[in-house]
Amino acid sequence: MNSNAMNKLEGIFTPLLVPLDERSRIDEAEFRRFISWLIERGVHGLYPNGSTGEFTRFTQEERRRITQIVAEECGGRVPILAGAAEANVKETLSACEAYAEMGVRAVAIVAPFYYKLTSESVYAYFAEIARHSPIDITLYNIPMFASPIDVSTIRRLALEFPRVIGIKDSSGDLAFMMRMISAVRPHRQDFSFLTGWEAVLVPMLMIGCDGGTHASSNVVPEVTRRMYDLFRAGDGAAAMQWQFRILELFDAMLTPWEFPDGFRAAAELRGFHFGRGRQPQTNTQRAENAALSSTLQCLLADFELVERPAGGCPVRASDDSQDIVRQVVTRVIQDLKKKGRI
Amino acid sequence: MNSNAMNKLEGIFTPLLVPLDERSRIDEAEFRRFISWLIERGVHGLYPNGSTGEFTRFTQEERRRITQIVAEECGGRVPILAGAAEANVKETLSACEAYAEMGVRAVAIVAPFYYKLTSESVYAYFAEIARHSPIDITLYNIPMFASPIDVSTIRRLALEFPRVIGIKDSSGDLAFMMRMISAVRPHRQDFSFLTGWEAVLVPMLMIGCDGGTHASSNVVPEVTRRMYDLFRAGDGAAAMQWQFRILELFDAMLTPWEFPDGFRAAAELRGFHFGRGRQPQTNTQRAENAALSSTLQCLLADFELVERPAGGCPVRASDDSQDIVRQVVTRVIQDLKKKGRI
Amino acid sequence: MNSNAMNKLEGIFTPLLVPLDERSRIDEAEFRRFISWLIERGVHGLYPNGSTGEFTRFTQEERRRITQIVAEECGGRVPILAGAAEANVKETLSACEAYAEMGVRAVAIVAPFYYKLTSESVYAYFAEIARHSPIDITLYNIPMFASPIDVSTIRRLALEFPRVIGIKDSSGDLAFMMRMISAVRPHRQDFSFLTGWEAVLVPMLMIGCDGGTHASSNVVPEVTRRMYDLFRAGDGAAAMQWQFRILELFDAMLTPWEFPDGFRAAAELRGFHFGRGRQPQTNTQRAENAALSSTLQCLLADFELVERPAGGCPVRASDDSQDIVRQVVTRVIQDLKKKGRI
Amino acid sequence: MNSNAMNKLEGIFTPLLVPLDERSRIDEAEFRRFISWLIERGVHGLYPNGSTGEFTRFTQEERRRITQIVAEECGGRVPILAGAAEANVKETLSACEAYAEMGVRAVAIVAPFYYKLTSESVYAYFAEIARHSPIDITLYNIPMFASPIDVSTIRRLALEFPRVIGIKDSSGDLAFMMRMISAVRPHRQDFSFLTGWEAVLVPMLMIGCDGGTHASSNVVPEVTRRMYDLFRAGDGAAAMQWQFRILELFDAMLTPWEFPDGFRAAAELRGFHFGRGRQPQTNTQRAENAALSSTLQCLLADFELVERPAGGCPVRASDDSQDIVRQVVTRVIQDLKKKGRI
């Protein structure tokens, strides 16, 4: 068990993309290089087997191997939150045991998916796991993909099971997060609230979140870390400036890509080889994605994290300045400052 | 390969419930007894690893074991359509190979779930499988649980891949089924259209469907078979009479249960032990389900397939007759006949 | 009160499009010509102020004027079902009174829209109207636009209020229609079930519907009438043949147009001038719609109801025959007949 | 034209509830008393004919009368934003003209509802209005009730039409608001961004919103004003404290009531008589609402704005303290402060 075991989960956890080799197997060497690169750039924790990590597209054995590699390469440098959802409670508990032995800080378990369950069944599912798990559990709410976990279910689980130590919510709904915080925090100071929607990380921190698990931190770990640090240092204005910039990048990686292909393409631009994803693509899609990748390179170049593409970056549509991003951000921030809002 | 291999898929395929023992393992003896009981009651085919079979709650190995048991017990008496969706294309193809060797007639593959994919990606996924599968493939469209398969995607797949021989659609949308039939049948006379929504089986047959895969046939295989036979024999009026009756039973098994627990509970009343499902239940749920089970027994008693419960059946709410089901059906049918509609 | 007043609502009611002049006023002369043309082509009834009639885009006064024109021009030749929903119960009742005096057979009242109400409130709304209305009422369920009316609410209203004499349902959901029929018909033989989704008119008739209100009957009244007559005459096969053909036309009028612009454009091809709709269009839209209108003309030419456009009709995409519609239909129907299904 | 005419819309605008007398007519005297009471308690502006004001349940004439009363009673003390959506563009423009003459600052126009329109049509609708309006226009986006207005549509309208001076967005989606601000503010410093979702007012101000239109300000105008002032004064911590408290009240008024009945009931507790709403209620609903009203009184008593009900307030469920609201808030805020987040 690493030294972080007793601490509350805080900061930015990277939901790890998984590099594949030309035969679609886990590319272990590249994965290890990527993991260390992320830690060196300041992510607070690692999160294998999340939605960004395409956990549903790996086998049970591969999910364990992924966590094993992460645990080994991490070597206790940062805490690990490992996705442990398997086909049923028994298999999930077996994964919990395996991950506990590997020294991960906690597991994250997504609500049951495919079937859309009632709140009572979602409660029953997590309660059964929490009753027997040898390791701390983070609930994972992602209503666009899985059965929703509502506030009263979260409250019930938090109050009844000390093993349930946090929730990762990917809805991006601030009012929902506030309702959860109101319902749980007075009773569980140790309970962690993490947002999975980096589009609103800074506002989420403002209302009391403890951090986030952000796909973008695979691509720009320096930026997500900086946002977090600026906010914690009390410089909300600067944090918001980065928030507006990260939103533009996030949107470009999110659509029109299939998730998480835009994040894979952008992380490739940072010098890693992720290979073809496991979801097949048509030739049309491959051609489109290559074009989209060039757009991503221009955006990352604005962050001064990669070079501009050889062909240069287009003047942005319907604007007469090549520097509109900075302009937009600058004006917004000036406006906010003028009003004393940040 | 069994003798049905070259035939078009037709009739009622039972999406098999799986009996579990007290340790939540597949209860093989009970499963074999159930399989033979179904065949004896006239189902046209067997469909392991469907949504009714809770395929997502079993492991990869268990799904193969289930198909193996079905193939052995069936012994070629009826064709088998085996659900073969696994974590990714490679694993799915591996299942296809295994099932081909077991002598199943075809596999059914659900559209990618969890992630909601675009039509182009759904096409790419099935195309990659169809390109390499050693066995015929039925597409499985269930938009409430998985990425939707739209008409143009179905048409592309049907026209490009002879291995794709049918679609099972669980949307229950007749206009959608008609659109599929219009788009595909002129080009592929061998292509099968199966509905997964027994609430409208007879109307679906009327518009040209070849049959269905119906959870209800785990419970009342005699009835679903009779509906089908009556329709094929040209007696639409009688088929519709049963359709109205099956709808009431179907609705009672569907809500307020979690799917497919209502079907499990009703099949238990036919003399099989299905055990506790793998989705945990609270004590509250167990108590409610016991009460609901008594309602199901009364409904099945109306079909004269089981005895009434010892406590008797309540007079139906807000009606003054104990025999309202038959009254309703009779009046509806009389009305239809009077108008020369059936 | 016209001679149909005591009869059950049956057959095809046309939800009337409203011609506008160049100043966007009701074009009364053209409207009267259109009404008589429809009656001469055999529609069973007229339905002003429906969704197809864009009732929300007219003022309270205009809706009355529309009904007045319809009543006058109709002159008792066919029954009128007039949309009477106004801003609130009091205004709606005032419209009911006015329409009763005009001699309309019944009013149709859509469930409350904009706000999405609970079942209890939907019940309260219709109950308050039914309690005071001087004229028979048809409930109008269109869940994609308005608060849904569920089965138990319909049952409550049908059993408590003799003034409520029918439901027009535009969901296109056959199972839902069967549930309504089961819940209401045994208690109310006079209650009318009308479908607003012509894509499935024939299947709806097969399960016991009394007719429909179909936007398509503004365009091809001869066809919707023929479908209905063929079915009532016991020739389900021929009725289904027309159902497949009307579905293709319906789909072409439905998307990618804004509703009901595709129906307006197609009705123009029958020789009426409907003018610009009240929802503004961009130049881009106007150009696209002109092109789409040519597609509609080709479809209507297939029905031999209009001439082909001067530029001819394109060979249908990805087919090598100009006569694919008939081919499709013929093969589908042959297939159905071969199986003794129709 | 009042003195605010040239200023940007900022602060809290109250979407006015409308008192009705025992015959369901506008209770003008009570309405005037209410308007002045709100102004005295510090709301920055008045917003008649919004969703809270049930604009769809009044007639065209009543909506004008409502605005007239507001304008007269307001007497230029605060700016007025008047909902001007009517049945079609011509009627809407006529309302714009009338409201301009009454001296209102701007009109708010909801996107077309009932029919769900494409972005292009939403653009066409607002463009046609903006081209001819004699008064400044605020777009009103409320996707749960009306056609959504997307970011590119807002950008087009803002860049092309100086008359379009702001957007009121009731989605409560912070990322969406940030996207709008990024897309428009660099080009239109005068453009106002107002949130209609008070659950997240303070976070919305943090990202750069100019204010909000909040149903809650009918009930606790002192509180919404205080939240706004605290934030503008740089005391984010205190503003967030009130945000957490207002969220609890907001949620209690929102469900299980029909909107806006919970707000009507709560505003009654401040000493005004709003009468029965125009949407009928069943006896069951009336009894339930009376009970819920007592809950609201307890919540308002926590704000020290009304007396506790005679029967006292119950100890909150599953808590052993009567003072849990303050506890919750205090702990949350302490926690935020400890981390230097506010």
CSV table of N, CA and C in Angstrom, one decimal, chain C residues 132-238:
chain,number,residue,atom,x,y,z
C,132,HIS,N,-67.3,20.9,-18.7
C,132,HIS,CA,-68.1,22.1,-19.1
C,132,HIS,C,-68.3,22.2,-20.6
C,133,SER,N,-67.8,21.3,-21.4
C,133,SER,CA,-67.8,21.5,-22.9
C,133,SER,C,-69.2,21.2,-23.4
C,134,PRO,N,-69.7,22.0,-24.3
C,134,PRO,CA,-71.0,21.7,-25.0
C,134,PRO,C,-70.9,20.8,-26.2
C,135,ILE,N,-69.7,20.3,-26.4
C,135,ILE,CA,-69.5,19.5,-27.6
C,135,ILE,C,-68.6,18.3,-27.3
C,136,ASP,N,-68.7,17.2,-28.1
C,136,ASP,CA,-67.8,16.1,-27.9
C,136,ASP,C,-66.4,16.4,-28.0
C,137,ILE,N,-65.5,15.7,-27.3
C,137,ILE,CA,-64.1,16.0,-27.3
C,137,ILE,C,-63.3,14.8,-27.7
C,138,THR,N,-62.3,15.0,-28.5
C,138,THR,CA,-61.3,14.0,-28.8
C,138,THR,C,-60.0,14.5,-28.2
C,139,LEU,N,-59.4,13.6,-27.4
C,139,LEU,CA,-58.1,13.9,-26.8
C,139,LEU,C,-57.0,13.8,-27.9
C,140,TYR,N,-56.0,14.6,-27.8
C,140,TYR,CA,-55.0,14.6,-28.9
C,140,TYR,C,-53.6,14.4,-28.2
C,141,ASN,N,-53.0,13.2,-28.4
C,141,ASN,CA,-51.8,12.8,-27.8
C,141,ASN,C,-50.7,12.9,-28.9
C,142,ILE,N,-49.7,13.8,-28.7
C,142,ILE,CA,-48.6,13.9,-29.6
C,142,ILE,C,-47.3,14.2,-28.7
C,143,PRO,N,-46.8,13.1,-28.2
C,143,PRO,CA,-45.8,13.2,-27.1
C,143,PRO,C,-44.5,13.9,-27.6
C,144,MET,N,-44.3,13.9,-29.0
C,144,MET,CA,-43.0,14.6,-29.4
C,144,MET,C,-43.2,16.2,-29.3
C,145,PHE,N,-44.4,16.7,-29.2
C,145,PHE,CA,-44.6,18.1,-29.1
C,145,PHE,C,-45.2,18.6,-27.8
C,146,ALA,N,-46.0,17.7,-27.2
C,146,ALA,CA,-46.8,18.1,-26.0
C,146,ALA,C,-46.7,17.1,-24.9
C,147,SER,N,-47.2,17.5,-23.7
C,147,SER,CA,-47.2,16.6,-22.5
C,147,SER,C,-47.9,15.3,-22.9
C,148,PRO,N,-47.3,14.1,-22.6
C,148,PRO,CA,-47.9,12.8,-23.0
C,148,PRO,C,-49.2,12.5,-22.2
C,149,ILE,N,-50.1,11.9,-22.9
C,149,ILE,CA,-51.3,11.4,-22.2
C,149,ILE,C,-51.1,9.9,-22.1
C,150,ASP,N,-51.0,9.4,-20.8
C,150,ASP,CA,-50.8,8.0,-20.7
C,150,ASP,C,-52.0,7.1,-20.6
C,151,VAL,N,-51.9,5.8,-20.7
C,151,VAL,CA,-53.1,4.9,-20.8
C,151,VAL,C,-54.0,5.1,-19.6
C,152,SER,N,-53.5,5.2,-18.4
C,152,SER,CA,-54.4,5.3,-17.3
C,152,SER,C,-55.2,6.6,-17.3
C,153,THR,N,-54.5,7.7,-17.8
C,153,THR,CA,-55.2,9.0,-17.9
C,153,THR,C,-56.3,8.9,-18.9
C,154,ILE,N,-56.1,8.3,-20.0
C,154,ILE,CA,-57.1,8.1,-21.1
C,154,ILE,C,-58.3,7.3,-20.5
C,155,ARG,N,-57.9,6.3,-19.8
C,155,ARG,CA,-59.0,5.4,-19.2
C,155,ARG,C,-59.8,6.2,-18.2
C,156,ARG,N,-59.2,7.0,-17.3
C,156,ARG,CA,-59.9,7.8,-16.4
C,156,ARG,C,-60.9,8.7,-17.1
C,157,LEU,N,-60.4,9.4,-18.1
C,157,LEU,CA,-61.2,10.4,-18.8
C,157,LEU,C,-62.3,9.7,-19.6
C,158,ALA,N,-62.0,8.6,-20.2
C,158,ALA,CA,-63.1,7.9,-21.0
C,158,ALA,C,-64.2,7.3,-20.1
C,159,LEU,N,-63.8,6.9,-18.9
C,159,LEU,CA,-64.8,6.3,-18.0
C,159,LEU,C,-65.6,7.3,-17.3
C,160,GLU,N,-65.0,8.5,-17.1
C,160,GLU,CA,-65.7,9.5,-16.3
C,160,GLU,C,-66.5,10.5,-17.1
C,161,PHE,N,-66.1,10.7,-18.4
C,161,PHE,CA,-66.7,11.8,-19.1
C,161,PHE,C,-67.3,11.3,-20.5
C,162,PRO,N,-68.6,11.2,-20.6
C,162,PRO,CA,-69.2,10.7,-21.9
C,162,PRO,C,-68.8,11.7,-23.0
C,163,ARG,N,-68.5,12.9,-22.7
C,163,ARG,CA,-68.2,13.9,-23.7
C,163,ARG,C,-66.9,13.6,-24.3
C,164,VAL,N,-66.0,12.8,-23.6
C,164,VAL,CA,-64.7,12.4,-24.3
C,164,VAL,C,-65.0,11.2,-25.1
C,165,ILE,N,-64.9,11.4,-26.4
C,165,ILE,CA,-65.4,10.3,-27.3
C,165,ILE,C,-64.3,9.7,-28.2
C,166,GLY,N,-63.1,10.1,-27.9
C,166,GLY,CA,-62.1,9.5,-28.8
C,166,GLY,C,-60.7,10.0,-28.4
C,167,ILE,N,-59.7,9.4,-29.1
C,167,ILE,CA,-58.3,9.9,-28.9
C,167,ILE,C,-57.7,9.8,-30.3
C,168,LYS,N,-57.0,10.9,-30.6
C,168,LYS,CA,-56.1,10.9,-31.7
C,168,LYS,C,-54.7,10.8,-31.2
C,169,ASP,N,-54.0,9.7,-31.6
C,169,ASP,CA,-52.6,9.5,-31.1
C,169,ASP,C,-51.6,9.5,-32.3
C,170,SER,N,-50.7,10.4,-32.1
C,170,SER,CA,-49.7,10.6,-33.2
C,170,SER,C,-48.3,10.0,-32.8
C,171,SER,N,-48.3,9.1,-31.8
C,171,SER,CA,-47.0,8.5,-31.5
C,171,SER,C,-46.6,7.4,-32.5
C,172,GLY,N,-47.5,6.8,-33.2
C,172,GLY,CA,-47.2,5.8,-34.1
C,172,GLY,C,-46.8,4.5,-33.4
C,173,ASP,N,-47.1,4.4,-32.1
C,173,ASP,CA,-46.7,3.2,-31.3
C,173,ASP,C,-47.8,2.2,-31.2
C,174,LEU,N,-47.7,1.1,-31.9
C,174,LEU,CA,-48.8,0.1,-31.9
C,174,LEU,C,-49.1,-0.5,-30.6
C,175,ALA,N,-48.1,-0.8,-29.8
C,175,ALA,CA,-48.4,-1.4,-28.5
C,175,ALA,C,-49.1,-0.4,-27.6
C,176,PHE,N,-48.8,0.9,-27.7
C,176,PHE,CA,-49.5,1.9,-26.9
C,176,PHE,C,-51.0,1.9,-27.4
C,177,MET,N,-51.2,1.9,-28.7
C,177,MET,CA,-52.6,1.9,-29.1
C,177,MET,C,-53.4,0.7,-28.6
C,178,MET,N,-52.7,-0.5,-28.7
C,178,MET,CA,-53.4,-1.7,-28.2
C,178,MET,C,-53.7,-1.6,-26.7
C,179,ARG,N,-52.8,-1.0,-25.9
C,179,ARG,CA,-53.0,-0.8,-24.5
C,179,ARG,C,-54.2,0.1,-24.3
C,180,MET,N,-54.3,1.2,-25.1
C,180,MET,CA,-55.5,2.1,-24.9
C,180,MET,C,-56.8,1.3,-25.3
C,181,ILE,N,-56.7,0.6,-26.4
C,181,ILE,CA,-57.9,-0.1,-26.8
C,181,ILE,C,-58.4,-1.1,-25.7
C,182,SER,N,-57.4,-1.9,-25.2
C,182,SER,CA,-57.7,-2.8,-24.1
C,182,SER,C,-58.3,-2.1,-22.9
C,183,ALA,N,-57.8,-1.0,-22.6
C,183,ALA,CA,-58.2,-0.3,-21.4
C,183,ALA,C,-59.6,0.4,-21.5
C,184,VAL,N,-60.0,0.8,-22.7
C,184,VAL,CA,-61.1,1.6,-22.9
C,184,VAL,C,-62.3,0.9,-23.6
C,185,ARG,N,-62.0,0.2,-24.6
C,185,ARG,CA,-63.1,-0.3,-25.5
C,185,ARG,C,-64.1,-1.2,-24.8
C,186,PRO,N,-63.7,-2.0,-23.9
C,186,PRO,CA,-64.8,-2.8,-23.2
C,186,PRO,C,-65.8,-2.0,-22.5
C,187,HIS,N,-65.4,-0.8,-22.1
C,187,HIS,CA,-66.3,0.1,-21.3
C,187,HIS,C,-67.0,1.2,-22.2
C,188,ARG,N,-66.4,1.4,-23.4
C,188,ARG,CA,-66.9,2.5,-24.2
C,188,ARG,C,-66.9,2.1,-25.7
C,189,GLN,N,-67.9,1.4,-26.1
C,189,GLN,CA,-67.9,0.9,-27.5
C,189,GLN,C,-68.0,2.1,-28.5
C,190,ASP,N,-68.4,3.3,-28.0
C,190,ASP,CA,-68.5,4.4,-28.9
C,190,ASP,C,-67.2,5.2,-29.0
C,191,PHE,N,-66.2,4.8,-28.3
C,191,PHE,CA,-65.0,5.6,-28.2
C,191,PHE,C,-64.1,5.3,-29.4
C,192,SER,N,-63.6,6.4,-30.0
C,192,SER,CA,-62.9,6.3,-31.3
C,192,SER,C,-61.4,6.3,-31.1
C,193,PHE,N,-60.7,5.4,-31.8
C,193,PHE,CA,-59.2,5.4,-31.7
C,193,PHE,C,-58.7,5.8,-33.1
C,194,LEU,N,-58.1,7.0,-33.2
C,194,LEU,CA,-57.6,7.4,-34.5
C,194,LEU,C,-56.1,7.6,-34.4
C,195,THR,N,-55.4,7.1,-35.4
C,195,THR,CA,-53.9,7.3,-35.4
C,195,THR,C,-53.6,8.5,-36.3
C,196,GLY,N,-52.6,9.3,-35.8
C,196,GLY,CA,-52.1,10.4,-36.5
C,196,GLY,C,-50.8,10.1,-37.3
C,197,TRP,N,-50.5,8.8,-37.4
C,197,TRP,CA,-49.2,8.5,-38.0
C,197,TRP,C,-49.4,7.6,-39.2
C,198,GLU,N,-49.6,8.2,-40.3
C,198,GLU,CA,-50.0,7.4,-41.5
C,198,GLU,C,-49.0,6.4,-42.0
C,199,ALA,N,-47.8,6.5,-41.5
C,199,ALA,CA,-46.8,5.5,-41.8
C,199,ALA,C,-47.2,4.1,-41.4
C,200,VAL,N,-48.1,4.0,-40.5
C,200,VAL,CA,-48.6,2.7,-40.0
C,200,VAL,C,-50.1,2.6,-40.0
C,201,LEU,N,-50.8,3.3,-40.9
C,201,LEU,CA,-52.2,3.3,-40.9
C,201,LEU,C,-52.8,1.9,-41.0
C,202,VAL,N,-52.4,1.1,-41.9
C,202,VAL,CA,-53.0,-0.2,-42.1
C,202,VAL,C,-52.7,-1.1,-40.9
C,203,PRO,N,-51.5,-1.2,-40.4
C,203,PRO,CA,-51.3,-2.0,-39.2
C,203,PRO,C,-52.2,-1.5,-38.0
C,204,MET,N,-52.4,-0.2,-37.9
C,204,MET,CA,-53.3,0.3,-36.9
C,204,MET,C,-54.7,-0.1,-37.1
C,205,LEU,N,-55.2,-0.1,-38.3
C,205,LEU,CA,-56.5,-0.6,-38.6
C,205,LEU,C,-56.6,-2.1,-38.2
C,206,MET,N,-55.5,-2.8,-38.5
C,206,MET,CA,-55.5,-4.3,-38.2
C,206,MET,C,-55.7,-4.5,-36.7
C,207,ILE,N,-55.1,-3.7,-35.9
C,207,ILE,CA,-55.3,-3.9,-34.4
C,207,ILE,C,-56.5,-3.3,-33.9
C,208,GLY,N,-57.3,-2.6,-34.7
C,208,GLY,CA,-58.6,-2.2,-34.2
C,208,GLY,C,-58.9,-0.7,-34.2
C,209,CYS,N,-58.0,0.1,-34.8
C,209,CYS,CA,-58.2,1.5,-34.9
C,209,CYS,C,-59.4,1.8,-35.8
C,210,ASP,N,-60.0,3.0,-35.5
C,210,ASP,CA,-61.2,3.4,-36.3
C,210,ASP,C,-60.8,4.3,-37.5
C,211,GLY,N,-59.6,4.7,-37.6
C,211,GLY,CA,-59.2,5.6,-38.7
C,211,GLY,C,-58.0,6.4,-38.3
C,212,GLY,N,-57.9,7.5,-39.0
C,212,GLY,CA,-56.7,8.3,-38.8
C,212,GLY,C,-56.9,9.8,-39.2
C,213,THR,N,-56.0,10.6,-38.8
C,213,THR,CA,-56.0,12.0,-39.2
C,213,THR,C,-54.6,12.1,-39.8
C,214,HIS,N,-54.5,12.2,-41.2
C,214,HIS,CA,-53.2,12.1,-41.8
C,214,HIS,C,-52.9,13.3,-42.7
C,215,ALA,N,-51.8,13.9,-42.4
C,215,ALA,CA,-51.3,15.0,-43.2
C,215,ALA,C,-51.2,14.7,-44.6
C,216,SER,N,-50.8,13.4,-44.9
C,216,SER,CA,-50.7,13.0,-46.3
C,216,SER,C,-52.0,13.1,-47.1
C,217,SER,N,-53.1,13.1,-46.4
C,217,SER,CA,-54.4,13.2,-47.1
C,217,SER,C,-54.6,14.6,-47.7
C,218,ASN,N,-53.8,15.5,-47.3
C,218,ASN,CA,-53.8,16.8,-48.0
C,218,ASN,C,-53.3,16.7,-49.4
C,219,VAL,N,-52.4,15.7,-49.6
C,219,VAL,CA,-51.6,15.6,-50.8
C,219,VAL,C,-52.2,14.5,-51.7
C,220,VAL,N,-52.5,13.4,-51.1
C,220,VAL,CA,-53.0,12.2,-51.9
C,220,VAL,C,-54.2,11.7,-51.3
C,221,PRO,N,-55.3,12.5,-51.2
C,221,PRO,CA,-56.5,12.0,-50.5
C,221,PRO,C,-57.1,10.7,-51.1
C,222,GLU,N,-56.8,10.6,-52.5
C,222,GLU,CA,-57.3,9.4,-53.1
C,222,GLU,C,-56.6,8.2,-52.6
C,223,VAL,N,-55.4,8.3,-52.2
C,223,VAL,CA,-54.6,7.1,-51.8
C,223,VAL,C,-54.9,6.7,-50.4
C,224,THR,N,-55.0,7.7,-49.5
C,224,THR,CA,-55.3,7.4,-48.1
C,224,THR,C,-56.7,6.8,-48.0
C,225,ARG,N,-57.6,7.3,-48.8
C,225,ARG,CA,-59.0,6.8,-48.9
C,225,ARG,C,-59.0,5.4,-49.4
C,226,ARG,N,-58.2,5.1,-50.5
C,226,ARG,CA,-58.1,3.8,-51.1
C,226,ARG,C,-57.6,2.8,-50.1
C,227,MET,N,-56.5,3.2,-49.4
C,227,MET,CA,-55.9,2.3,-48.3
C,227,MET,C,-57.0,1.8,-47.3
C,228,TYR,N,-57.8,2.8,-46.9
C,228,TYR,CA,-58.8,2.6,-45.9
C,228,TYR,C,-59.9,1.7,-46.5
C,229,ASP,N,-60.3,2.0,-47.7
C,229,ASP,CA,-61.4,1.2,-48.3
C,229,ASP,C,-61.0,-0.2,-48.6
C,230,LEU,N,-59.8,-0.4,-49.1
C,230,LEU,CA,-59.3,-1.7,-49.4
C,230,LEU,C,-59.2,-2.6,-48.1
C,231,PHE,N,-58.8,-2.0,-47.0
C,231,PHE,CA,-58.7,-2.7,-45.8
C,231,PHE,C,-60.1,-3.1,-45.3
C,232,ARG,N,-61.0,-2.1,-45.3
C,232,ARG,CA,-62.4,-2.4,-44.9
C,232,ARG,C,-63.1,-3.4,-45.8
C,233,ALA,N,-62.7,-3.5,-47.0
C,233,ALA,CA,-63.2,-4.5,-47.9
C,233,ALA,C,-62.6,-5.9,-47.8
C,234,GLY,N,-61.6,-5.9,-46.8
C,234,GLY,CA,-61.0,-7.2,-46.6
C,234,GLY,C,-59.8,-7.5,-47.4
C,235,ASP,N,-59.3,-6.6,-48.2
C,235,ASP,CA,-58.2,-6.8,-49.1
C,235,ASP,C,-56.9,-6.2,-48.4
C,236,GLY,N,-56.5,-6.9,-47.3
C,236,GLY,CA,-55.3,-6.4,-46.6
C,236,GLY,C,-54.1,-6.4,-47.4
C,237,ALA,N,-53.9,-7.3,-48.4
C,237,ALA,CA,-52.7,-7.3,-49.2
C,237,ALA,C,-52.6,-6.0,-50.0
C,238,ALA,N,-53.6,-5.7,-50.7
C,238,ALA,CA,-53.6,-4.4,-51.5
C,238,ALA,C,-53.4,-3.2,-50.6
